[in-house]
mmCIF file of C-alpha atoms in Angstrom:
data_model
loop_
_atom_site.group_PDB
_atom_site.id
_atom_site.type_symbol
_atom_site.label_atom_id
_atom_site.label_comp_id
_atom_site.label_asym_id
_atom_site.label_seq_id
_atom_site.Cartn_x
_atom_site.Cartn_y
_atom_site.Cartn_z
ATOM 1 C CA MET A 1 16.300 3.918 -23.077
ATOM 2 C CA GLU A 2 14.052 0.798 -24.710
ATOM 3 C CA GLU A 3 12.767 -1.630 -22.507
ATOM 4 C CA GLY A 4 14.947 -4.172 -22.740
ATOM 5 C CA LYS A 5 18.156 -2.615 -22.541
ATOM 6 C CA ALA A 6 16.382 -0.942 -18.741
ATOM 7 C CA ALA A 7 16.404 -5.047 -18.163
ATOM 8 C CA GLU A 8 19.624 -5.475 -18.527
ATOM 9 C CA VAL A 9 21.398 -2.806 -16.955
ATOM 10 C CA ILE A 10 19.438 -3.261 -14.057
ATOM 11 C CA GLU A 11 20.923 -7.069 -14.935
ATOM 12 C CA ASP A 12 24.472 -5.981 -14.373
ATOM 13 C CA ALA A 13 24.377 -3.758 -11.731
ATOM 14 C CA LEU A 14 23.475 -6.508 -9.696
ATOM 15 C CA ILE A 15 25.150 -9.529 -11.839
ATOM 16 C CA GLY A 16 27.058 -10.595 -7.714
ATOM 17 C CA TYR A 17 23.495 -10.727 -6.763
ATOM 18 C CA LYS A 18 22.300 -13.169 -9.713
ATOM 19 C CA GLU A 19 24.041 -16.266 -9.563
ATOM 20 C CA GLU A 20 23.419 -17.922 -6.323
ATOM 21 C CA GLU A 21 20.317 -17.145 -3.974
ATOM 22 C CA THR A 22 20.543 -13.391 -1.953
ATOM 23 C CA ASN A 23 19.134 -13.436 1.194
ATOM 24 C CA LEU A 24 19.065 -9.375 2.854
ATOM 25 C CA THR A 25 18.214 -8.263 5.575
ATOM 26 C CA VAL A 26 15.675 -5.243 4.945
ATOM 27 C CA LEU A 27 15.852 -2.600 8.088
ATOM 28 C CA LYS A 28 12.972 0.030 7.771
ATOM 29 C CA THR A 29 14.392 3.455 8.435
ATOM 30 C CA SER A 30 14.937 7.230 7.749
ATOM 31 C CA LEU A 31 17.066 10.307 7.943
ATOM 32 C CA PHE A 32 14.033 12.467 9.857
ATOM 33 C CA PHE A 33 10.767 10.644 10.218
ATOM 34 C CA THR A 34 10.546 6.703 11.810
ATOM 35 C CA GLY A 35 9.633 4.408 9.498
ATOM 36 C CA ASP A 36 9.198 5.999 5.965
ATOM 37 C CA GLY A 37 12.808 4.907 4.575
ATOM 38 C CA PHE A 38 14.313 1.324 4.134
ATOM 39 C CA ALA A 39 18.371 0.287 4.151
ATOM 40 C CA ALA A 40 18.997 -3.228 3.219
ATOM 41 C CA TYR A 41 21.894 -5.110 4.024
ATOM 42 C CA ASP A 42 23.758 -8.454 2.743
ATOM 43 C CA CYS A 43 24.854 -10.847 4.653
ATOM 44 C CA LYS A 44 28.165 -9.415 5.639
ATOM 45 C CA GLY A 45 26.178 -6.675 6.945
ATOM 46 C CA GLU A 46 27.303 -4.548 3.513
ATOM 47 C CA MET A 47 24.207 -1.506 2.925
ATOM 48 C CA VAL A 48 23.183 -2.844 -1.021
ATOM 49 C CA PHE A 49 19.768 -0.523 -1.135
ATOM 50 C CA ARG A 50 18.474 2.222 0.061
ATOM 51 C CA VAL A 51 15.556 4.493 0.097
ATOM 52 C CA ASP A 52 15.816 7.997 1.733
ATOM 53 C CA THR A 53 12.299 10.104 2.143
ATOM 54 C CA TYR A 54 12.133 13.670 3.649
ATOM 55 C CA ASN A 55 8.545 12.960 4.433
ATOM 56 C CA PRO A 56 6.149 12.638 7.363
ATOM 57 C CA ASP A 57 3.521 10.545 5.873
ATOM 58 C CA SER A 58 4.481 8.051 4.006
ATOM 59 C CA ARG A 59 1.203 7.779 2.638
ATOM 60 C CA ASP A 60 1.905 10.851 0.751
ATOM 61 C CA GLN A 61 4.148 9.063 -1.509
ATOM 62 C CA VAL A 62 3.975 9.512 -5.013
ATOM 63 C CA GLU A 63 7.156 7.920 -6.280
ATOM 64 C CA LEU A 64 10.068 6.508 -4.512
ATOM 65 C CA VAL A 65 13.440 6.689 -5.654
ATOM 66 C CA LEU A 66 15.376 2.688 -4.524
ATOM 67 C CA MET A 67 19.149 3.824 -4.628
ATOM 68 C CA ASP A 68 22.568 2.012 -3.850
ATOM 69 C CA ALA A 69 25.267 1.934 -1.361
ATOM 70 C CA SER A 70 26.599 4.840 -3.194
ATOM 71 C CA GLY A 71 23.188 6.695 -3.945
ATOM 72 C CA LYS A 72 22.905 5.792 -7.863
ATOM 73 C CA SER A 73 19.812 5.118 -8.277
ATOM 74 C CA LEU A 74 18.496 2.285 -9.867
ATOM 75 C CA LEU A 75 14.526 2.492 -9.599
ATOM 76 C CA THR A 76 12.121 5.454 -9.502
ATOM 77 C CA ILE A 77 8.476 3.851 -8.013
ATOM 78 C CA ARG A 78 5.484 5.715 -9.638
ATOM 79 C CA ARG A 79 2.153 5.690 -8.024
ATOM 80 C CA LYS A 80 -0.383 6.158 -10.873
ATOM 81 C CA ARG A 81 -3.463 7.982 -10.363
ATOM 82 C CA PRO A 82 -6.218 7.676 -11.421
ATOM 83 C CA SER A 83 -6.462 3.819 -11.699
ATOM 84 C CA LEU A 84 -9.361 1.479 -10.642
ATOM 85 C CA HIS A 85 -7.313 -0.597 -8.687
ATOM 86 C CA GLN A 86 -3.993 0.244 -6.385
ATOM 87 C CA ARG A 87 -1.732 0.270 -9.589
ATOM 88 C CA TRP A 88 2.103 1.605 -9.512
ATOM 89 C CA GLU A 89 4.763 1.508 -12.049
ATOM 90 C CA GLY A 90 8.258 1.032 -11.503
ATOM 91 C CA TYR A 91 11.348 2.536 -14.183
ATOM 92 C CA LEU A 92 15.088 2.504 -14.046
ATOM 93 C CA GLY A 93 16.768 5.148 -12.365
ATOM 94 C CA GLU A 94 15.473 8.301 -12.350
ATOM 95 C CA ILE A 95 12.396 9.589 -14.220
ATOM 96 C CA ILE A 96 12.930 11.162 -17.969
ATOM 97 C CA GLU A 97 9.494 11.836 -20.164
ATOM 98 C CA GLY A 98 8.518 10.377 -22.017
ATOM 99 C CA GLN A 99 10.240 7.047 -20.522
ATOM 100 C CA LYS A 100 8.521 3.824 -20.447
ATOM 101 C CA PRO A 101 8.088 1.795 -16.955
ATOM 102 C CA ILE A 102 9.915 -1.237 -16.979
ATOM 103 C CA PHE A 103 7.044 -3.241 -14.628
ATOM 104 C CA SER A 104 3.705 -2.159 -13.008
ATOM 105 C CA VAL A 105 2.368 -4.014 -9.947
ATOM 106 C CA ARG A 106 -1.304 -3.370 -9.184
ATOM 107 C CA ARG A 107 -4.076 -4.752 -6.674
ATOM 108 C CA SER A 108 -6.968 -5.678 -7.772
ATOM 109 C CA SER A 109 -9.761 -7.102 -4.849
ATOM 110 C CA MET A 110 -13.131 -7.748 -7.616
ATOM 111 C CA MET A 111 -15.270 -10.937 -6.753
ATOM 112 C CA GLY A 112 -13.852 -11.555 -3.573
ATOM 113 C CA SER A 113 -11.552 -12.364 -5.044
ATOM 114 C CA SER A 114 -7.564 -9.917 -3.668
ATOM 115 C CA THR A 115 -4.457 -10.475 -5.104
ATOM 116 C CA VAL A 116 -1.648 -8.165 -6.465
ATOM 117 C CA THR A 117 0.025 -8.685 -9.536
ATOM 118 C CA VAL A 118 3.341 -7.895 -10.841
ATOM 119 C CA GLU A 119 4.308 -7.210 -14.898
ATOM 120 C CA GLY A 120 7.534 -6.673 -15.754
ATOM 121 C CA TYR A 121 7.925 -6.470 -19.736
ATOM 122 C CA ASN A 122 11.124 -7.170 -21.103
ATOM 123 C CA ASN A 123 12.278 -7.876 -24.502
ATOM 124 C CA ASN A 124 8.812 -6.501 -25.798
ATOM 125 C CA ALA A 125 7.429 -10.030 -23.909
ATOM 126 C CA GLU A 126 5.464 -9.571 -21.035
ATOM 127 C CA GLU A 127 6.312 -11.119 -17.628
ATOM 128 C CA GLU A 128 3.476 -11.950 -15.038
ATOM 129 C CA TYR A 129 3.870 -12.862 -11.310
ATOM 130 C CA VAL A 130 1.287 -12.962 -7.798
ATOM 131 C CA ILE A 131 2.700 -12.246 -4.625
ATOM 132 C CA ASP A 132 1.049 -14.716 -1.928
ATOM 133 C CA GLY A 133 0.842 -14.588 1.641
ATOM 134 C CA SER A 134 0.966 -11.602 4.348
ATOM 135 C CA PHE A 135 2.780 -9.030 3.641
ATOM 136 C CA ALA A 136 1.635 -7.369 7.003
ATOM 137 C CA GLU A 137 2.948 -10.047 9.169
ATOM 138 C CA ARG A 138 5.758 -9.934 6.509
ATOM 139 C CA SER A 139 5.715 -13.384 5.797
ATOM 140 C CA CYS A 140 5.020 -13.067 1.823
ATOM 141 C CA THR A 141 6.625 -15.294 -1.699
ATOM 142 C CA PHE A 142 6.579 -14.169 -4.676
ATOM 143 C CA LEU A 143 5.065 -16.929 -7.678
ATOM 144 C CA ASN A 144 6.051 -17.069 -11.574
ATOM 145 C CA ALA A 145 3.680 -17.528 -13.702
ATOM 146 C CA GLU A 146 4.802 -20.865 -12.992
ATOM 147 C CA LYS A 147 4.040 -20.458 -9.915
ATOM 148 C CA GLU A 148 7.726 -21.184 -8.864
ATOM 149 C CA SER A 149 8.842 -19.089 -6.184
ATOM 150 C CA VAL A 150 11.156 -16.210 -6.731
ATOM 151 C CA ALA A 151 11.666 -14.101 -3.907
ATOM 152 C CA GLU A 152 10.283 -14.518 -0.142
ATOM 153 C CA ILE A 153 9.973 -12.450 2.798
ATOM 154 C CA ARG A 154 10.117 -13.779 6.490
ATOM 155 C CA ARG A 155 10.605 -12.559 9.480
ATOM 156 C CA LYS A 156 13.989 -12.437 10.598
ATOM 157 C CA VAL A 157 15.012 -14.027 13.648
ATOM 158 C CA ASP A 158 18.059 -13.413 15.816
ATOM 159 C CA ALA A 159 20.195 -16.898 15.394
ATOM 160 C CA ASN A 160 22.359 -15.324 18.586
ATOM 161 C CA CYS A 161 19.426 -14.476 20.883
ATOM 162 C CA ASP A 162 17.844 -18.119 21.211
ATOM 163 C CA ASN A 163 16.028 -17.596 18.016
ATOM 164 C CA VAL A 164 14.208 -14.330 18.949
ATOM 165 C CA MET A 165 12.071 -13.554 16.703
ATOM 166 C CA LEU A 166 12.575 -10.020 15.930
ATOM 167 C CA ASP A 167 9.951 -6.634 15.294
ATOM 168 C CA LYS A 168 8.549 -6.099 12.071
ATOM 169 C CA ASP A 169 10.659 -3.287 10.690
ATOM 170 C CA VAL A 170 13.050 -6.116 9.695
ATOM 171 C CA PHE A 171 12.862 -8.897 7.784
ATOM 172 C CA SER A 172 14.274 -10.698 5.442
ATOM 173 C CA LEU A 173 14.450 -10.702 1.712
ATOM 174 C CA SER A 174 15.276 -14.100 0.127
ATOM 175 C CA VAL A 175 16.032 -13.760 -3.554
ATOM 176 C CA LYS A 176 16.202 -16.728 -5.396
ATOM 177 C CA PRO A 177 19.384 -17.295 -8.498
ATOM 178 C CA GLY A 178 17.781 -15.697 -11.813
ATOM 179 C CA PHE A 179 15.926 -12.845 -10.133
ATOM 180 C CA ASP A 180 16.871 -9.188 -9.919
ATOM 181 C CA GLY A 181 16.980 -7.683 -7.159
ATOM 182 C CA ALA A 182 16.538 -4.916 -7.531
ATOM 183 C CA PHE A 183 13.230 -5.634 -8.713
ATOM 184 C CA ALA A 184 12.734 -7.892 -6.005
ATOM 185 C CA MET A 185 13.524 -4.570 -3.982
ATOM 186 C CA GLY A 186 11.380 -2.648 -5.424
ATOM 187 C CA LEU A 187 8.100 -5.189 -5.210
ATOM 188 C CA VAL A 188 8.897 -4.394 -1.277
ATOM 189 C CA LEU A 189 8.274 -0.217 -1.754
ATOM 190 C CA VAL A 190 5.054 -1.160 -2.949
ATOM 191 C CA LEU A 191 3.922 -3.785 -0.864
ATOM 192 C CA ASP A 192 4.806 -1.412 1.841
ATOM 193 C CA GLN A 193 3.441 1.738 0.322
ATOM 194 C CA ILE A 194 -0.099 -0.517 0.078
ATOM 195 C CA LEU A 195 -0.144 -1.057 3.503
ATOM 196 C CA ALA A 196 0.517 1.878 4.529
ATOM 197 C CA ASP A 197 -2.837 2.921 2.363
ATOM 198 C CA ASP A 198 -4.800 -0.154 4.322
ATOM 199 C CA CYS A 199 -3.778 2.182 7.140
ATOM 200 C CA VAL A 200 -5.565 5.238 6.696
ATOM 201 C CA SER A 201 -9.771 3.461 6.777
ATOM 202 C CA ASP A 202 -10.552 1.058 8.831
ATOM 203 C CA GLU A 203 -14.167 1.119 6.199
ATOM 204 C CA ASP A 204 -12.201 0.200 3.282
ATOM 205 C CA PRO A 205 -13.522 -3.078 2.183
ATOM 206 C CA ILE A 206 -10.202 -4.216 0.944
ATOM 207 C CA ALA A 207 -8.680 -3.442 3.866
ATOM 208 C CA ASP A 208 -9.286 -6.561 5.872
ATOM 209 C CA ASP A 209 -7.100 -8.578 1.953
ATOM 210 C CA PRO A 210 -5.128 -11.482 4.468
ATOM 211 C CA LEU A 211 -1.809 -10.508 1.710
ATOM 212 C CA PHE A 212 -2.193 -6.285 4.561
ATOM 213 C CA SER A 213 -3.855 -7.815 7.558
ATOM 214 C CA SER A 214 -1.744 -8.465 10.537
#
């Protein structure tokens, strides 16, 4: 499938979420192990996305599949190995032989600058995004090439309990009009995997990256 067509399919699947800002509640969950899967719900409490994993160690994940509520595969997120920096690629649906990624994510911590850069491929043109903030604290902003916010991750507050801030395993994902909700959720999966990588080694020099440190 051509890259431009792939992007169009995702947009068609999420057409109800593209004309206005979408606010999702994201919950880290799992069928069998605590904290290695995800479920995302809209403001009506209806499931929009889910990720089911079966590995007790989420750091060992090579591929993660983002599905809709019915279990249809929307995106496959694959860790690229070997790579100088932590790098992930996103593919439409389930990967088939010869399929090209529709976006890639790389983390660079060189010359004192540590950022997560996202490259989207649409109609043979590249769109670049940068993720700023602290994912460990659930406080991130996704910026486009014009430095405009296209999505945000924030701690979830329970308005029914005197605005009590919930656990970090429950957080908000706000997607601005015109930005793809599946794309944003795919980036959440990558950020979570990078954070898990950091937790395995206190001696890793990039473990103090403000984007992933608590």
